[in-house]
Coordinates of C-alpha atoms in Angstrom, one line a residue:
M139 CA 106.3 1.5 25.5
N140 CA 104.8 4.6 24.5
I141 CA 101.5 5.8 24.3
K142 CA 100.8 5.2 20.5
A143 CA 102.4 2.1 20.6
K144 CA 100.4 0.8 23.7
I145 CA 97.4 2.0 22.3
T146 CA 97.7 0.3 19.2
H147 CA 98.6 -3.1 20.9
M148 CA 95.1 -2.8 22.7
K149 CA 92.5 -5.2 21.4
Q150 CA 89.8 -3.6 19.3
S151 CA 86.2 -5.0 19.9
T152 CA 83.0 -4.2 18.1
D153 CA 81.3 -3.5 21.4
S154 CA 83.9 -1.9 23.0
P155 CA 82.2 1.5 24.8
Y156 CA 85.9 3.2 23.3
R157 CA 87.2 2.4 19.9
T158 CA 90.7 1.5 20.2
S159 CA 91.3 3.3 16.8
G160 CA 89.4 6.1 18.0
V161 CA 91.7 6.6 21.1
C162 CA 94.5 6.5 19.2
A163 CA 93.6 8.8 16.6
T164 CA 92.4 11.7 19.6
F165 CA 96.2 10.6 21.3
C166 CA 98.0 11.6 18.0
L167 CA 96.1 14.3 17.5
V168 CA 96.4 15.7 21.2
V169 CA 100.2 14.7 21.4
S170 CA 101.1 16.0 18.2
G171 CA 99.2 19.3 18.7
L172 CA 100.8 19.9 22.1
A173 CA 104.2 19.5 20.9
L174 CA 103.6 23.0 19.4
L175 CA 102.3 24.5 22.8
S176 CA 104.8 25.8 25.6
P177 CA 104.6 25.2 28.3
V178 CA 102.2 22.5 28.2
K179 CA 103.3 18.6 28.6
A180 CA 101.0 15.5 27.8
Q181 CA 100.8 12.3 29.4
T182 CA 102.7 9.5 28.1
D183 CA 100.0 6.7 29.3
V184 CA 96.6 5.6 30.2
L185 CA 95.2 5.7 33.8
E186 CA 95.5 2.8 35.9
L187 CA 92.1 2.2 37.3
I188 CA 91.5 0.8 40.7
G189 CA 88.1 0.6 40.8
S190 CA 84.8 2.3 40.0
Y191 CA 81.7 2.2 42.4
K192 CA 77.8 3.4 42.0
V193 CA 77.5 6.4 43.8
A194 CA 73.9 8.1 43.1
D195 CA 71.0 8.2 45.6
K196 CA 68.2 9.9 44.9
S197 CA 66.5 9.2 48.1
E198 CA 69.1 11.2 49.8
G199 CA 69.4 14.3 47.3
F200 CA 72.8 12.9 45.6
A201 CA 71.5 12.1 42.0
E202 CA 73.8 14.6 40.5
P203 CA 77.1 14.9 42.2
S204 CA 79.1 18.5 41.5
G205 CA 82.2 18.4 44.1
L206 CA 84.2 15.8 46.0
S207 CA 87.0 16.2 48.5
L208 CA 89.0 14.2 51.0
S209 CA 87.6 14.5 54.4
S210 CA 89.9 15.2 57.7
V211 CA 89.0 11.6 58.6
D212 CA 90.8 9.0 57.1
G213 CA 89.2 6.9 54.5
F214 CA 86.2 9.0 53.7
L215 CA 85.2 11.8 51.1
W216 CA 83.2 14.7 51.2
A217 CA 80.7 15.5 48.0
V218 CA 78.0 17.9 47.0
S219 CA 75.2 17.4 44.5
D220 CA 73.3 20.4 42.5
E221 CA 70.0 18.7 43.4
A222 CA 69.7 19.2 47.3
S223 CA 71.3 21.0 49.8
K224 CA 73.2 18.6 51.8
L225 CA 76.5 17.6 52.2
H226 CA 77.2 14.1 52.0
L227 CA 79.9 11.8 53.4
L228 CA 81.2 9.0 51.2
G229 CA 83.3 5.6 51.9
K230 CA 86.2 5.2 49.3
D231 CA 83.8 2.8 47.8
G232 CA 81.4 5.3 47.0
R233 CA 78.7 4.3 49.5
L234 CA 76.9 7.3 51.0
K235 CA 77.4 7.0 55.1
S236 CA 75.9 9.9 56.2
S237 CA 74.1 13.4 54.8
F238 CA 73.8 16.3 56.7
K239 CA 70.7 18.8 55.8
L240 CA 71.9 22.6 55.1
P241 CA 69.5 25.5 55.8
E242 CA 67.2 25.9 52.8
Q243 CA 68.2 29.4 52.3
M244 CA 71.4 28.0 51.2
G245 CA 69.8 26.8 48.2
T246 CA 70.5 23.5 46.0
D247 CA 72.9 25.2 43.5
L248 CA 76.1 23.4 45.2
E249 CA 79.2 23.0 43.1
G250 CA 82.3 22.6 45.3
V251 CA 83.5 21.2 48.3
A252 CA 86.7 21.3 50.2
G253 CA 87.5 19.8 53.4
R254 CA 89.8 21.7 56.2
K255 CA 92.4 20.2 58.7
D256 CA 90.4 21.4 61.3
G257 CA 87.2 19.8 60.5
S258 CA 85.5 22.3 59.0
V259 CA 84.3 21.9 55.3
L260 CA 84.1 24.9 52.6
L261 CA 81.4 24.7 49.8
L262 CA 80.4 27.0 46.6
Q263 CA 77.3 28.1 46.0
E264 CA 77.3 29.3 42.4
T265 CA 73.8 31.0 41.9
D266 CA 74.8 33.3 45.2
R267 CA 78.6 33.2 43.9
S268 CA 79.2 32.4 47.8
I269 CA 81.7 30.3 50.1
V270 CA 79.8 28.5 52.5
T271 CA 81.9 27.3 55.7
V272 CA 80.1 24.5 57.4
H273 CA 81.1 22.8 60.9
P274 CA 79.3 19.3 60.4
T275 CA 78.5 19.1 64.2
D276 CA 75.7 18.7 66.1
P277 CA 74.0 20.8 65.8
I278 CA 75.4 21.7 62.2
T279 CA 76.4 25.2 62.0
V280 CA 76.9 27.0 58.9
S281 CA 78.0 30.7 57.5
A282 CA 78.2 32.1 54.0
T283 CA 80.7 34.9 52.7
S284 CA 79.6 36.4 48.9
I285 CA 82.8 36.3 46.7
S286 CA 81.9 39.9 45.5
S287 CA 82.2 41.3 49.3
L288 CA 86.1 39.9 49.6
K289 CA 88.5 42.4 49.7
G290 CA 90.2 42.7 46.3
Y291 CA 87.5 42.1 44.2
E292 CA 87.6 45.4 42.5
T293 CA 90.7 43.8 40.6
V294 CA 88.4 40.9 39.2
A295 CA 85.3 42.4 38.9
A296 CA 86.0 43.8 35.2
M297 CA 86.9 40.0 34.2
L298 CA 83.6 38.6 35.6
A299 CA 81.0 41.6 34.9
Q300 CA 80.2 39.4 31.8
N301 CA 80.1 36.0 33.5
P302 CA 77.1 33.9 32.8
L303 CA 75.4 33.0 35.7
N304 CA 75.4 29.4 34.9
K305 CA 79.3 29.3 34.6
G306 CA 80.2 30.7 38.0
P307 CA 82.4 29.6 40.9
E308 CA 82.5 25.8 40.0
G309 CA 85.5 24.3 42.4
I310 CA 87.4 24.7 45.4
T311 CA 90.3 23.4 47.5
V312 CA 92.7 24.3 50.5
D313 CA 96.2 23.8 50.7
Q314 CA 96.2 22.2 53.8
D315 CA 99.5 23.3 54.7
T316 CA 98.7 26.9 54.4
G317 CA 95.3 27.4 54.7
Q318 CA 95.1 29.2 51.1
V319 CA 91.7 28.8 49.1
F320 CA 91.6 28.4 46.0
V321 CA 88.4 28.7 44.1
V322 CA 87.7 28.4 39.7
I323 CA 85.3 29.8 37.6
E324 CA 83.9 27.9 35.1
G325 CA 83.9 29.7 32.0
Q326 CA 83.6 32.9 30.1
P327 CA 86.0 33.4 31.7
R328 CA 88.2 30.5 33.2
L329 CA 89.8 32.1 36.1
L330 CA 91.5 30.9 39.0
L331 CA 91.2 32.6 42.6
A332 CA 93.5 32.5 45.2
I333 CA 91.8 33.7 48.6
S334 CA 93.2 34.1 52.0
P335 CA 92.7 31.4 54.8
E336 CA 90.6 33.6 56.5
I337 CA 88.4 33.9 53.6
D338 CA 88.6 37.8 53.7
E339 CA 90.6 38.6 50.5
I340 CA 91.6 37.9 46.8
V341 CA 95.0 37.5 46.9
D342 CA 95.5 36.6 43.1
A343 CA 93.4 36.2 40.3
V344 CA 94.8 33.9 37.4
P345 CA 93.1 33.6 33.7
L346 CA 93.3 29.7 32.9
T347 CA 93.9 30.5 29.0
A348 CA 95.1 28.5 26.0
K349 CA 98.2 29.9 26.0
D350 CA 98.8 28.4 29.6
G351 CA 98.0 24.7 28.1
F352 CA 94.1 25.0 28.9
V353 CA 93.3 23.4 25.6
S354 CA 91.2 20.0 24.4
P355 CA 90.4 18.8 21.2
R356 CA 87.3 18.2 22.2
A357 CA 85.8 21.6 22.8
T358 CA 86.5 25.3 21.9
D359 CA 88.2 28.1 23.8
D360 CA 84.7 29.4 24.8
E361 CA 83.4 26.0 25.4
L362 CA 86.2 24.4 27.5
D363 CA 85.0 24.5 31.1
V364 CA 86.4 23.7 34.4
S365 CA 84.6 21.4 36.7
G366 CA 86.7 20.6 39.8
I367 CA 90.1 21.4 41.7
A368 CA 92.3 19.6 44.0
W369 CA 95.3 20.8 45.5
S370 CA 98.5 18.7 45.6
G371 CA 100.8 19.4 48.7
A372 CA 103.5 16.8 47.1
T373 CA 103.9 18.5 43.8
E374 CA 102.8 22.1 45.0
S375 CA 100.1 22.0 42.0
L376 CA 96.3 22.3 41.3
W377 CA 94.9 19.6 39.5
I378 CA 92.1 20.9 37.5
L379 CA 89.0 18.9 35.8
S380 CA 87.3 20.0 32.5
D381 CA 83.8 18.3 32.1
K382 CA 84.0 19.6 28.3
G383 CA 87.5 18.9 27.6
R384 CA 87.3 15.3 29.8
R385 CA 90.9 15.6 31.2
I386 CA 92.8 16.9 33.9
F387 CA 95.2 19.9 34.1
V388 CA 97.9 19.9 36.4
F389 CA 98.8 23.3 37.0
D390 CA 101.9 24.7 39.0
Y391 CA 100.5 27.8 40.3
K392 CA 104.3 29.5 40.6
S393 CA 105.7 28.5 37.3
K394 CA 102.5 28.7 35.5
T395 CA 102.9 25.6 33.5
T396 CA 100.8 22.6 32.7
R397 CA 100.6 19.1 32.2
I398 CA 97.7 17.3 30.9
L399 CA 96.2 13.9 32.0
D400 CA 93.3 12.5 29.7
L401 CA 90.5 10.6 31.5
I402 CA 91.2 7.7 29.6
Y403 CA 91.8 4.2 31.3
S404 CA 91.9 0.5 30.4
K405 CA 89.7 -2.1 31.2
K406 CA 89.7 -5.9 30.1
G407 CA 91.8 -4.9 27.3
D408 CA 89.5 -2.0 26.0
L409 CA 90.1 1.7 26.5
R410 CA 87.4 3.7 28.3
E411 CA 86.6 7.2 28.9
V412 CA 85.7 8.9 32.0
K413 CA 82.4 10.9 31.2
N414 CA 80.7 13.8 32.7
P415 CA 83.5 14.3 35.2
E416 CA 82.7 16.8 37.9
G417 CA 84.7 16.0 41.0
I418 CA 88.1 15.4 41.6
A419 CA 90.3 14.5 45.1
L420 CA 93.7 13.4 46.0
D421 CA 94.4 11.0 48.5
E422 CA 98.6 11.1 48.2
T423 CA 99.0 9.4 51.0
N424 CA 97.9 5.9 49.6
G425 CA 98.5 7.0 45.9
V426 CA 94.9 7.4 44.7
L427 CA 93.1 9.9 42.4
Y428 CA 89.5 10.0 42.6
V429 CA 87.0 11.3 40.2
L430 CA 83.6 11.6 40.6
T431 CA 80.9 11.6 37.6
D432 CA 77.5 13.4 37.2
N433 CA 75.8 10.8 34.9
G434 CA 72.4 10.7 36.7
K435 CA 71.6 7.2 38.1
K436 CA 74.5 5.9 36.5
S437 CA 76.8 8.6 38.6
R438 CA 80.2 6.8 39.7
L439 CA 83.1 7.3 41.7
F440 CA 86.6 6.2 39.8
A441 CA 89.6 5.6 41.6
F442 CA 92.9 5.6 40.0
S443 CA 96.6 5.0 40.7
M444 CA 98.3 8.6 41.1
P445 CA 100.2 9.4 38.0
Q446 CA 103.8 10.0 39.0
F447 CA 105.7 13.1 37.4

């Protein structure tokens, strides 16, 4: 059954959090619009929900989630919040297992997190525009590298000259096979930076433009942001999350083609939408897509079956 037929057959409820007719109209608009775009491909089904879990814990400085990543230890996820200078370890049921306090000079504006094979963790500090390397040992060790200090920064300096302070580095991920690091700039401009495994050089910079498929009926080009990123080793693609767009852009780094996944799922016969998505992680071994939301006390960790392409 195609998406239009499937949505039409969904039960419509007056107290539904997401009206079926409204979703149908949105999808019809999206699919018809994308038919005119190249090289974009849209999804043809809603996401399959496995579960959603409350995650906010004000007492531990984890009320404003801003980044998510798989841990190198099976069964756990790394997360950060822009409320406190801490690195948080979550279970895959969203429960907070541990929090590592970072030096106060790191600031509180942490916007991305990426676990690495060696057990170290990379964080993004948006205000300082730096990549922070954390070894969560006892005692914890921390070092920071400013993005502007990287070799090759001169190739992107002009593009970032007018980048607003609140639209800087927003997401980070690692290709676990090669060690290459990817960082996304939130907007104005939306930009993907490929950084060497040693975190000493910018080796590539790719604008994430509308012609490459970064569009949404929910936001203008200036409004459309990127809020998180995860690397898929199975497809060698980058799954780039958008808060304002409420969708995932699956971006093939080599071919520069894009597939779109709207953050819409079915629960008890009603279609619902993931709001305020800030973090994304892929558990390809178990076929799970995780999305972390920033919604105050209602912040949640969503687990979906990974869509197959």
